[in-house]
XYZ file of N, CA and C in Angstrom:
399
model
N 0.842 -1.176 0.000
C 0.000 0.000 0.000
C 0.889 1.242 0.000
N 0.538 2.185 -0.840
C 1.240 3.462 -0.898
C 0.608 4.420 0.111
N 1.430 5.242 0.732
C 0.925 6.198 1.720
C 1.142 7.612 1.192
N 0.051 8.379 1.144
C 0.079 9.769 0.711
C -0.134 10.641 1.937
N 0.748 11.594 2.137
C 0.609 12.558 3.224
C 0.204 13.898 2.632
N -0.916 14.428 3.096
C -1.357 15.759 2.689
C -1.090 16.690 3.863
N -0.261 17.703 3.623
C 0.056 18.688 4.651
C -0.723 19.952 4.314
N -1.757 20.198 5.091
C -2.682 21.306 4.837
C -4.018 20.736 4.420
N -4.994 20.832 5.316
C -6.289 20.187 5.062
C -7.432 21.188 4.929
N -7.120 22.297 4.277
C -8.159 23.266 3.963
C -8.947 22.795 2.740
N -9.494 23.720 2.008
C -10.345 23.396 0.854
C -9.605 22.543 -0.187
N -8.410 22.940 -0.567
C -7.693 22.202 -1.607
C -7.172 20.866 -1.087
N -6.494 20.865 0.043
C -5.985 19.613 0.611
C -7.096 18.629 0.917
N -8.191 19.129 1.484
C -9.333 18.264 1.771
C -9.955 17.688 0.505
N -10.048 18.497 -0.534
C -10.610 18.023 -1.806
C -9.726 16.952 -2.442
N -8.418 17.152 -2.377
C -7.498 16.142 -2.903
C -7.647 14.849 -2.116
N -7.741 14.966 -0.801
C -7.932 13.784 0.039
C -9.197 13.028 -0.308
N -10.301 13.736 -0.482
C -11.565 13.081 -0.855
C -11.420 12.339 -2.185
N -10.784 12.981 -3.156
C -10.623 12.351 -4.471
C -9.712 11.126 -4.391
N -8.615 11.226 -3.642
C -7.708 10.084 -3.510
C -8.384 8.920 -2.781
N -9.146 9.217 -1.754
C -9.830 8.145 -1.021
C -10.893 7.485 -1.899
N -11.612 8.271 -2.686
C -12.619 7.716 -3.594
C -11.941 6.786 -4.601
N -10.829 7.257 -5.189
C -10.102 6.436 -6.155
C -9.629 5.146 -5.496
N -9.081 5.246 -4.304
C -8.566 4.077 -3.602
C -9.674 3.068 -3.306
N -10.834 3.566 -2.903
C -11.982 2.676 -2.654
C -12.416 1.951 -3.925
N -12.344 2.650 -5.046
C -12.774 2.067 -6.324
C -11.752 1.085 -6.895
N -10.548 1.087 -6.399
C -9.475 0.245 -6.943
C -8.944 -0.767 -5.935
N -9.804 -1.226 -5.073
C -9.410 -2.246 -4.099
C -9.065 -3.544 -4.825
N -8.091 -4.250 -4.286
C -7.717 -5.575 -4.781
C -7.798 -6.512 -3.592
N -8.630 -7.530 -3.729
C -8.861 -8.469 -2.634
C -9.235 -7.720 -1.360
N -10.104 -6.718 -1.516
C -10.643 -5.905 -0.429
C -9.579 -5.049 0.283
N -8.433 -4.843 -0.384
C -7.389 -3.977 0.179
C -7.245 -2.743 -0.696
N -7.196 -1.587 -0.059
C -7.021 -0.332 -0.783
C -5.562 -0.163 -1.204
N -5.330 0.437 -2.373
C -3.957 0.675 -2.811
C -3.307 1.890 -2.134
N -4.125 2.774 -1.532
C -3.600 3.982 -0.909
C -4.106 4.141 0.514
N -3.260 4.712 1.343
C -3.698 5.238 2.631
C -3.436 6.735 2.573
N -4.456 7.529 2.866
C -4.338 8.977 2.833
C -4.241 9.478 4.271
N -3.109 10.085 4.582
C -2.845 10.612 5.913
C -2.833 12.130 5.802
N -3.437 12.803 6.765
C -3.492 14.258 6.717
C -2.907 14.909 7.946
N -2.264 16.044 7.733
C -1.736 16.848 8.838
C -2.090 18.299 8.580
N -2.543 18.975 9.628
C -2.775 20.416 9.555
C -2.478 21.002 10.926
N -1.707 22.088 10.977
C -1.431 22.699 12.276
C -2.693 23.276 12.922
N -3.707 23.528 12.112
C -4.999 23.974 12.636
C -5.809 22.715 12.946
N -5.928 22.389 14.215
C -6.595 21.145 14.603
C -8.051 21.096 14.173
N -8.702 22.245 14.039
C -10.088 22.254 13.545
C -10.144 21.742 12.110
N -9.179 22.150 11.286
C -9.131 21.655 9.900
C -8.870 20.149 9.872
N -7.951 19.707 10.718
C -7.614 18.282 10.736
C -8.813 17.453 11.193
N -9.482 17.889 12.234
C -10.658 17.152 12.718
C -11.779 17.146 11.674
N -11.982 18.274 11.002
C -13.021 18.345 9.966
C -12.700 17.387 8.819
N -11.437 17.315 8.422
C -11.032 16.409 7.339
C -11.260 14.956 7.738
N -10.956 14.619 8.980
C -11.199 13.256 9.462
C -12.690 12.951 9.485
N -13.464 13.893 9.982
C -14.911 13.690 10.105
C -15.588 13.508 8.744
N -15.155 14.282 7.759
C -15.787 14.192 6.433
C -15.219 13.061 5.582
N -14.190 12.391 6.075
C -13.613 11.278 5.331
C -12.616 11.688 4.268
N -12.026 12.879 4.405
C -11.037 13.323 3.431
C -9.691 12.638 3.636
N -9.491 12.052 4.812
C -8.259 11.311 5.110
C -8.634 10.011 5.810
N -7.790 9.007 5.643
C -7.993 7.761 6.384
C -7.704 7.979 7.857
N -6.703 8.831 8.099
C -6.377 9.173 9.489
C -5.602 10.479 9.511
N -5.723 11.177 10.617
C -4.948 12.381 10.834
C -3.629 12.023 11.486
N -2.624 12.848 11.251
C -1.300 12.647 11.847
C -1.069 13.735 12.874
N -0.660 13.334 14.047
C -0.366 14.304 15.103
C 1.128 14.549 15.196
N 1.923 13.718 14.549
C 3.381 13.841 14.550
C 3.825 13.957 13.090
N 4.113 15.177 12.654
C 4.461 15.413 11.253
C 5.723 14.666 10.853
N 6.717 14.621 11.727
C 7.971 13.931 11.403
C 7.722 12.448 11.138
N 6.948 11.808 11.986
C 6.643 10.379 11.811
C 5.852 10.155 10.526
N 4.867 10.998 10.277
C 4.066 10.868 9.060
C 4.935 11.041 7.819
N 5.881 11.961 7.870
C 6.779 12.185 6.730
C 7.665 10.968 6.489
N 8.166 10.366 7.562
C 9.033 9.182 7.423
C 8.299 8.023 6.757
N 6.980 7.949 6.938
C 6.180 6.835 6.425
C 5.582 7.108 5.046
N 5.765 8.310 4.517
C 5.088 8.711 3.279
C 5.856 8.302 2.023
N 5.093 7.940 0.993
C 5.635 7.697 -0.347
C 5.470 8.931 -1.227
N 4.404 9.693 -0.948
C 4.088 10.928 -1.664
C 3.670 11.958 -0.624
N 4.152 13.193 -0.782
C 3.763 14.285 0.111
C 3.190 15.403 -0.740
N 1.995 15.852 -0.364
C 1.333 16.957 -1.056
C 1.304 18.150 -0.110
N 1.923 19.246 -0.519
C 1.911 20.479 0.266
C 0.734 21.321 -0.205
N -0.303 21.392 0.620
C -1.534 22.105 0.258
C -1.739 23.252 1.243
N -0.970 24.281 1.045
C -0.984 25.421 1.959
C -0.660 26.667 1.158
N -0.829 27.840 1.751
C -0.431 29.056 1.032
C 1.060 29.021 0.694
N 1.408 29.602 -0.419
C 2.796 29.606 -0.879
C 3.729 30.157 0.192
N 3.325 31.173 0.919
C 4.207 31.791 1.917
C 4.590 30.820 3.034
N 3.869 29.732 3.214
C 4.159 28.762 4.269
C 4.975 27.566 3.765
N 5.203 27.482 2.468
C 5.819 26.273 1.906
C 7.286 26.093 2.259
N 8.059 27.150 2.297
C 9.479 26.995 2.623
C 9.643 26.412 4.019
N 8.901 26.938 4.975
C 8.976 26.421 6.344
C 8.521 24.966 6.400
N 7.454 24.632 5.680
C 6.979 23.242 5.649
C 8.028 22.319 5.047
N 8.662 22.747 3.965
C 9.723 21.936 3.355
C 10.871 21.733 4.349
N 11.240 22.778 5.052
C 12.319 22.687 6.043
C 11.955 21.722 7.167
N 10.709 21.773 7.614
C 10.254 20.867 8.671
C 10.262 19.412 8.205
N 9.895 19.190 6.951
C 9.780 17.833 6.410
C 11.126 17.240 5.978
N 12.012 18.068 5.457
C 13.236 17.605 4.793
C 14.026 16.544 5.556
N 14.297 16.707 6.851
C 15.125 15.690 7.518
C 14.424 14.358 7.734
N 13.140 14.299 7.478
C 12.367 13.091 7.774
C 11.942 12.311 6.532
N 12.108 12.894 5.355
C 11.667 12.243 4.123
C 12.625 11.136 3.710
N 12.062 10.025 3.274
C 12.865 8.890 2.811
C 13.324 9.139 1.368
N 14.477 8.618 0.980
C 14.926 8.763 -0.404
C 13.862 8.225 -1.376
N 13.679 8.948 -2.461
C 12.731 8.524 -3.485
C 11.323 9.057 -3.310
N 11.054 9.720 -2.205
C 9.720 10.280 -1.975
C 9.428 11.339 -3.029
N 8.180 11.382 -3.464
C 7.726 12.420 -4.381
C 7.022 13.486 -3.555
N 7.448 14.735 -3.726
C 6.828 15.874 -3.050
C 6.260 16.771 -4.132
N 5.027 17.201 -3.940
C 4.398 18.138 -4.868
C 3.690 19.210 -4.063
N 3.226 20.231 -4.746
C 2.559 21.334 -4.055
C 1.327 21.771 -4.826
N 0.517 22.582 -4.162
C -0.678 23.121 -4.797
C -0.599 24.645 -4.884
N 0.598 25.171 -4.812
C 0.769 26.621 -4.864
C 0.416 27.193 -6.226
N -0.050 28.434 -6.205
C -0.469 29.078 -7.447
C 0.705 29.700 -8.201
N 1.872 29.778 -7.577
C 3.064 30.295 -8.241
C 4.164 29.231 -8.160
N 5.130 29.291 -9.044
C 6.124 28.221 -9.073
C 7.561 28.670 -8.899
N 7.972 29.820 -9.393
C 9.385 30.193 -9.371
C 9.953 30.106 -7.958
N 9.326 30.744 -6.998
C 9.830 30.747 -5.629
C 9.743 29.358 -5.005
N 8.655 28.639 -5.253
C 8.473 27.296 -4.693
C 9.550 26.347 -5.223
N 9.836 26.412 -6.515
C 10.887 25.564 -7.095
C 12.260 25.913 -6.524
N 12.506 27.182 -6.321
C 13.773 27.606 -5.727
C 13.907 27.052 -4.309
N 12.840 27.162 -3.511
C 12.868 26.630 -2.146
C 13.071 25.120 -2.139
N 12.376 24.430 -3.039
C 12.502 22.970 -3.098
C 13.946 22.574 -3.389
N 14.576 23.254 -4.327
C 15.960 22.947 -4.667
C 16.896 23.277 -3.515
N 16.602 24.343 -2.818
C 17.438 24.819 -1.718
C 17.281 23.973 -0.451
N 16.061 23.527 -0.155
C 15.749 22.935 1.148
C 15.640 21.414 1.127
N 15.057 20.855 0.086
C 14.808 19.409 0.069
C 16.071 18.640 -0.322
N 16.263 17.449 0.245
C 17.428 16.629 -0.123
C 17.396 16.267 -1.604
N 18.563 16.025 -2.170
C 18.641 15.673 -3.595
C 18.030 14.306 -3.887
N 17.818 13.502 -2.856
C 17.210 12.182 -3.048
C 15.691 12.242 -3.158
N 15.131 13.438 -3.049
C 13.681 13.650 -3.117
C 13.318 14.117 -4.517
N 12.180 13.665 -5.008
C 11.693 14.093 -6.318
C 10.615 15.154 -6.110
N 10.912 16.396 -6.468
C 9.923 17.462 -6.343
C 9.271 17.710 -7.690
N 7.948 17.698 -7.703
C 7.170 17.950 -8.920
C 6.239 19.114 -8.608
N 6.497 20.258 -9.227
C 5.646 21.417 -8.999
C 4.232 21.149 -9.501
N 3.269 21.506 -8.690
C 1.862 21.301 -9.049
C 1.133 22.630 -9.124
N -0.177 22.554 -9.210
C -1.025 23.746 -9.260
C -2.424 23.322 -8.860
N -3.138 24.192 -8.143
C -4.522 23.837 -7.787
C -5.437 23.988 -8.995
N -5.717 22.916 -9.649
C -6.567 22.956 -10.836
C -7.998 23.229 -10.383
N -8.461 24.413 -10.668
C -9.798 24.797 -10.234
C -10.443 25.644 -11.320
N -11.738 25.735 -11.261
C -12.456 26.559 -12.214
C -13.418 25.728 -13.039
N -14.093 26.386 -13.930
C -15.090 25.715 -14.769
C -14.423 25.032 -15.957
N -15.020 23.921 -16.385
C -14.491 23.216 -17.551
C -15.277 23.556 -18.784
């Protein structure tokens, strides 16, 4: 089972969690889900709301431990908070982990990722895909 850690459980992080959990439920093999979605938010109200609505399989109270166990990390927070989040996560990430973000800008986020994250981490810049189709 792959473990996805979502850091930031507001509107975007919670929506990603709901979509990942739905996909995982639909792709069970022998009644086992392919993903576990773990969520962390420094705002405990956001974390509890995400757990209650089913946006995460479980909330994480220890960010370092959750990072050590993650295969994929999604940073779903305002861009101004991403450098600090990367710094907090960096010493705990396992080699080969994929880290992505939902920031609306990329130049600064990519610079921080290169500066802060270990070279053994794969950073893939993302974007919050929103709006009408």
